[in-house]
CSV table of C-alpha atoms in Angstrom, one decimal:
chain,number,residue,atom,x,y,z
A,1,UNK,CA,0.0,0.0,0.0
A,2,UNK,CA,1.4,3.6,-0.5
A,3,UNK,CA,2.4,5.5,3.0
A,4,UNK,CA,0.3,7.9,2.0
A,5,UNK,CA,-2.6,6.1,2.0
A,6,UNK,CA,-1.3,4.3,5.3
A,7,UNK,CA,-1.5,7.4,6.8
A,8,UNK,CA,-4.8,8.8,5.7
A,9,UNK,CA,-6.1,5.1,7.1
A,10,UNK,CA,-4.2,5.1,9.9
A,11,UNK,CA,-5.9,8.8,11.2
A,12,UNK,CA,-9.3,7.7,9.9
A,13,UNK,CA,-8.9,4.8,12.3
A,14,UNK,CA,-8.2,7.0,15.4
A,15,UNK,CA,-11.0,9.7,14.9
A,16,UNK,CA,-13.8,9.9,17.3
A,17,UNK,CA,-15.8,8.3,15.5
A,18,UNK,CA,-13.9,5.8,14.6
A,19,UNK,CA,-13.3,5.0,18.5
A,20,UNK,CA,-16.8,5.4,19.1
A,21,UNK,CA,-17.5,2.7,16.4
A,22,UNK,CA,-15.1,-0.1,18.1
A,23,UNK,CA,-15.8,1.0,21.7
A,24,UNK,CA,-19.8,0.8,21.4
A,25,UNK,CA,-21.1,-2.9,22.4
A,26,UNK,CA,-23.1,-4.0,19.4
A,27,UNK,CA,-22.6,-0.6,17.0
A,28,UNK,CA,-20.5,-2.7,14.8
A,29,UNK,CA,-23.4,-5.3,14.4
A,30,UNK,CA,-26.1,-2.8,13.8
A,31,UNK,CA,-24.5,-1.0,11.1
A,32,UNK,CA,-23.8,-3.9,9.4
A,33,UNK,CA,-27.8,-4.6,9.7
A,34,UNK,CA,-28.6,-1.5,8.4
A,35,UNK,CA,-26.3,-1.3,5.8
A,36,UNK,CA,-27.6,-4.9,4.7
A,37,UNK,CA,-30.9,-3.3,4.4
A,38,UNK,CA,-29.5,0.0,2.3
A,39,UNK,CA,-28.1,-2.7,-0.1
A,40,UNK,CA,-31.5,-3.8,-0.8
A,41,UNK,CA,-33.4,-0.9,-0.8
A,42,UNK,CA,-30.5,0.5,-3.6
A,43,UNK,CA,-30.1,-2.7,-5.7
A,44,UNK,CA,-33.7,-4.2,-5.3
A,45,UNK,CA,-35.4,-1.6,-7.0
A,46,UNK,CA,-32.6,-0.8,-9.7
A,47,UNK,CA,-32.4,-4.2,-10.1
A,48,UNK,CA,-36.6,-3.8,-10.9
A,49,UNK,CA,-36.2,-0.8,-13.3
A,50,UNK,CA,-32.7,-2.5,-15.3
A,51,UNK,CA,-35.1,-5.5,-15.8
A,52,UNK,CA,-37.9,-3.0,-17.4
A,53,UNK,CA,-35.4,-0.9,-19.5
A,54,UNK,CA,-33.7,-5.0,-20.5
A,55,UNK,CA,-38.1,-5.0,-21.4
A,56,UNK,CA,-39.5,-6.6,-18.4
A,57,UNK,CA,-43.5,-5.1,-18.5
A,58,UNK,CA,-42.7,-3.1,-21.7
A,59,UNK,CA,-46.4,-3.1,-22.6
A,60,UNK,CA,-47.7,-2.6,-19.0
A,61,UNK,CA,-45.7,-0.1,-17.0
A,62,UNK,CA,-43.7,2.9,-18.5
A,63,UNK,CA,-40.0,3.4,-17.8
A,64,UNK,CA,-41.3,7.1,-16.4
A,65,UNK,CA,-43.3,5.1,-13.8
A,66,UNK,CA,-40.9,2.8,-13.1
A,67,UNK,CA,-38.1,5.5,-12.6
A,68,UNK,CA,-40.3,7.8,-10.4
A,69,UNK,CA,-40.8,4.9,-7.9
A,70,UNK,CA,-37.9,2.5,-8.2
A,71,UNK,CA,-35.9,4.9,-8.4
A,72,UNK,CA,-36.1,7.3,-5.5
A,73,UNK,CA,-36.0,3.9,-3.7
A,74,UNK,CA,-32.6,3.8,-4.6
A,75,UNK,CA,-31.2,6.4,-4.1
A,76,UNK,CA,-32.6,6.0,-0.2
A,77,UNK,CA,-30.8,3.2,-0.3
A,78,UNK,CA,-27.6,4.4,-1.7
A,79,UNK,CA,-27.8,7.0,1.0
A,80,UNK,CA,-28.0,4.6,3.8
A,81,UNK,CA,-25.6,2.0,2.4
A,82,UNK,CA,-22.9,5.0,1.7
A,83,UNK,CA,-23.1,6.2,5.4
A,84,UNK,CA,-23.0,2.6,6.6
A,85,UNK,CA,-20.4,1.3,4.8
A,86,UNK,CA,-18.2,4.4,5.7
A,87,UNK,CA,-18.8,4.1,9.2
A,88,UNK,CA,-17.9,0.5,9.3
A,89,UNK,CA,-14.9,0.9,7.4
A,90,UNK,CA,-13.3,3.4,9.6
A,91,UNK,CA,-12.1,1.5,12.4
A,92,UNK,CA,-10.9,-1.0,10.3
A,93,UNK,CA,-9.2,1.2,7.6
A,94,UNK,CA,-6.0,0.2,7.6
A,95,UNK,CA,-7.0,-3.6,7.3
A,96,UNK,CA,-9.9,-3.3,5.3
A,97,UNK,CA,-7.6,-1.1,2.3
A,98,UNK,CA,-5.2,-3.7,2.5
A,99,UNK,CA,-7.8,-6.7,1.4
A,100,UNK,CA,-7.9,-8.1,-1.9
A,101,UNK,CA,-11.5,-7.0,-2.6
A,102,UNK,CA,-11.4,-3.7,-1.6
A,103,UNK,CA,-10.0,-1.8,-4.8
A,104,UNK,CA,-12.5,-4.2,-6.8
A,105,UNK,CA,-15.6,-3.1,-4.7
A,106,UNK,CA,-14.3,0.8,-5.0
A,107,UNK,CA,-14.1,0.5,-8.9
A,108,UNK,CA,-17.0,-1.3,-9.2
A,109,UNK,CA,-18.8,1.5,-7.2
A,110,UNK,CA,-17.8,4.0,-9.5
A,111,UNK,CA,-18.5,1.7,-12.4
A,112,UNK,CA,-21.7,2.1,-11.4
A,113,UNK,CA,-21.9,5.8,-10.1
A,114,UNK,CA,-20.6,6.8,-13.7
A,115,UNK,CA,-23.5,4.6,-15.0
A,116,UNK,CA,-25.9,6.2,-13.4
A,117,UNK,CA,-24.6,9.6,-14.5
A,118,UNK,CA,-24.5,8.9,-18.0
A,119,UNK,CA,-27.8,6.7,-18.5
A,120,UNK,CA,-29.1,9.9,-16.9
A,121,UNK,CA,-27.1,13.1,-18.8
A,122,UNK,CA,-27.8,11.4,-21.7
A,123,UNK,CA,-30.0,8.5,-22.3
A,124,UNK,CA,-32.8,8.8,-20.4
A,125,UNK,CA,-33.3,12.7,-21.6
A,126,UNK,CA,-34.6,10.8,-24.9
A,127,UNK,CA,-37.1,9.1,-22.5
A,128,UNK,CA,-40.2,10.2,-23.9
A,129,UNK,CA,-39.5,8.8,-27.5
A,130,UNK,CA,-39.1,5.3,-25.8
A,131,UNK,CA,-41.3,5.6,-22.2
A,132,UNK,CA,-44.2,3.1,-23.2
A,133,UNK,CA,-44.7,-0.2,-25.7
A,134,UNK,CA,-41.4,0.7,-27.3
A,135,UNK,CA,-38.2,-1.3,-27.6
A,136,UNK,CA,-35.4,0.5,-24.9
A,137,UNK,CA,-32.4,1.6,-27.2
A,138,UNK,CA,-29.4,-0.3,-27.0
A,139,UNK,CA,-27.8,2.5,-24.7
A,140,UNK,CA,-30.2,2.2,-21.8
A,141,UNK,CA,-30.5,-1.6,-22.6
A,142,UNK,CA,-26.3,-1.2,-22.3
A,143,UNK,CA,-26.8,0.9,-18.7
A,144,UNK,CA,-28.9,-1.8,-17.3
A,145,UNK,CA,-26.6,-4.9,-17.8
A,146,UNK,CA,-23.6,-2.7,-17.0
A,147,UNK,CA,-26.3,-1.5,-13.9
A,148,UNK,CA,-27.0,-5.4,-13.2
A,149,UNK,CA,-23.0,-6.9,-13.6
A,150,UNK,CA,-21.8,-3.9,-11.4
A,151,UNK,CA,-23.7,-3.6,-8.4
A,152,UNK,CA,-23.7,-7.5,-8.1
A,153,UNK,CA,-20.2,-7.3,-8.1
A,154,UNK,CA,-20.2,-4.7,-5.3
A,155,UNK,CA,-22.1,-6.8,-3.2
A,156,UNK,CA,-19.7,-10.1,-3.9
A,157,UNK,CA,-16.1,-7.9,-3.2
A,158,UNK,CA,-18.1,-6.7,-0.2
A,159,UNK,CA,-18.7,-10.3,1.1
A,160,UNK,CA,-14.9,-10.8,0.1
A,161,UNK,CA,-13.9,-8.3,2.1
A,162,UNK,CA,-14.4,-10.4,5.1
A,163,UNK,CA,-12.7,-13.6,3.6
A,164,UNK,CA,-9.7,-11.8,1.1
C-alpha cells in the first residue's frame, strides 16, 4: 500500500468516530444490519427498473413510472448504504484497504456511479420517444446490464472483504 494512503487510514482509524464505532457494544453489528438493508433498498429496486429498460412489463408499466418509484427507492438506499459502509470501514481502515476485494468493490462502485450519471445526462433525456410499448435503445438496454454486472459485483467484493 502507499504510505500515503497508510497514513490517511491510519488517522481515519483514530478519529472519534472511529473510536466510538469499536468501543460501542453492538454498533458494529447494527451497522452492518442497516447497511444490509441500504443494499437492498439501492439494488432491489434498480435491479426492478434494469429488468424494465432489458423489457421486463414493456407493454404494462412505463420506464417514467418505473423511474419515479424505483428509483427514489434507490437512491434512499444508496444513501443509507454509503453512510454505513463508511462508518464501518473506519475503524478497520487500515485492514480493510489492504484486502484483496477492496480496490474491486471501490471500482465497481464508481462503475456504477458513472453509470448512473451517463444513463441519466444522456439516455434517459430521450425518455419520452421510448417511455411506453417501445423497444429500450441499445444505450439504456447497455446501462442496465452494466447496472445489473456492477452492483452485483459490489455486493460479492463486499462479502470478500471479510474472507480476502
Amino acid at each position: 500500500m502507499v504510505p500515503v494512503m497508510d497514513n490517511v487510514f491510519s488517522w481515519l482509524e483514530d478519529t472519534w468516530l472511529a473510536e466510538v464505532i469499536r468501543s460501542t457494544a453492538y454498533l458494529y453489528p447494527v451497522l452492518e444490519s442497516v447497511h444490509i438493508v441500504g443494499i437492498a433498498l439501492l439494488i432491489g429496486p434498480a435491479a426492478a427498473f434494469d429488468l424494465r429498460l432489458l423489457g421486463v412489463g414493456r407493454r404494462t408499466l412505463r420506464v417514467t413510472i418505473a423511474a419515479s418509484h424505483l428509483l427514489r427507492l434507490s437512491r434512499l438506499g444508496l444513501v443509507i448504504a454509503a453512510a454505513t459502509g463508511v462508518a464501518m470501514f473506519l475503524p478497520g481502515a487500515n485492514l480493510i484497504a489492504d484486502r484483496g476485494s477492496a480496490p474491486w468493490k471501490l471500482g465497481l462502485i464508481l462503475l456504477a456511479g458513472l453509470n448512473i450519471l451517463i444513463f441519466h445526462r444522456r439516455t434517459y433525456r430521450s425518455v419520452a420517444d421510448w417511455d411506453a410499448d417501445q423497444p429500450t435503445p441499445v444505450a439504456a438496454r447497455c446501462a442496465a446490464v452494466i447496472s445489473l454486472a456492477s452492483w452485483t459485483g459490489v455486493t460479492i467484493a463486499g462479502r470478500l472483504l471479510a474472507y480476502t
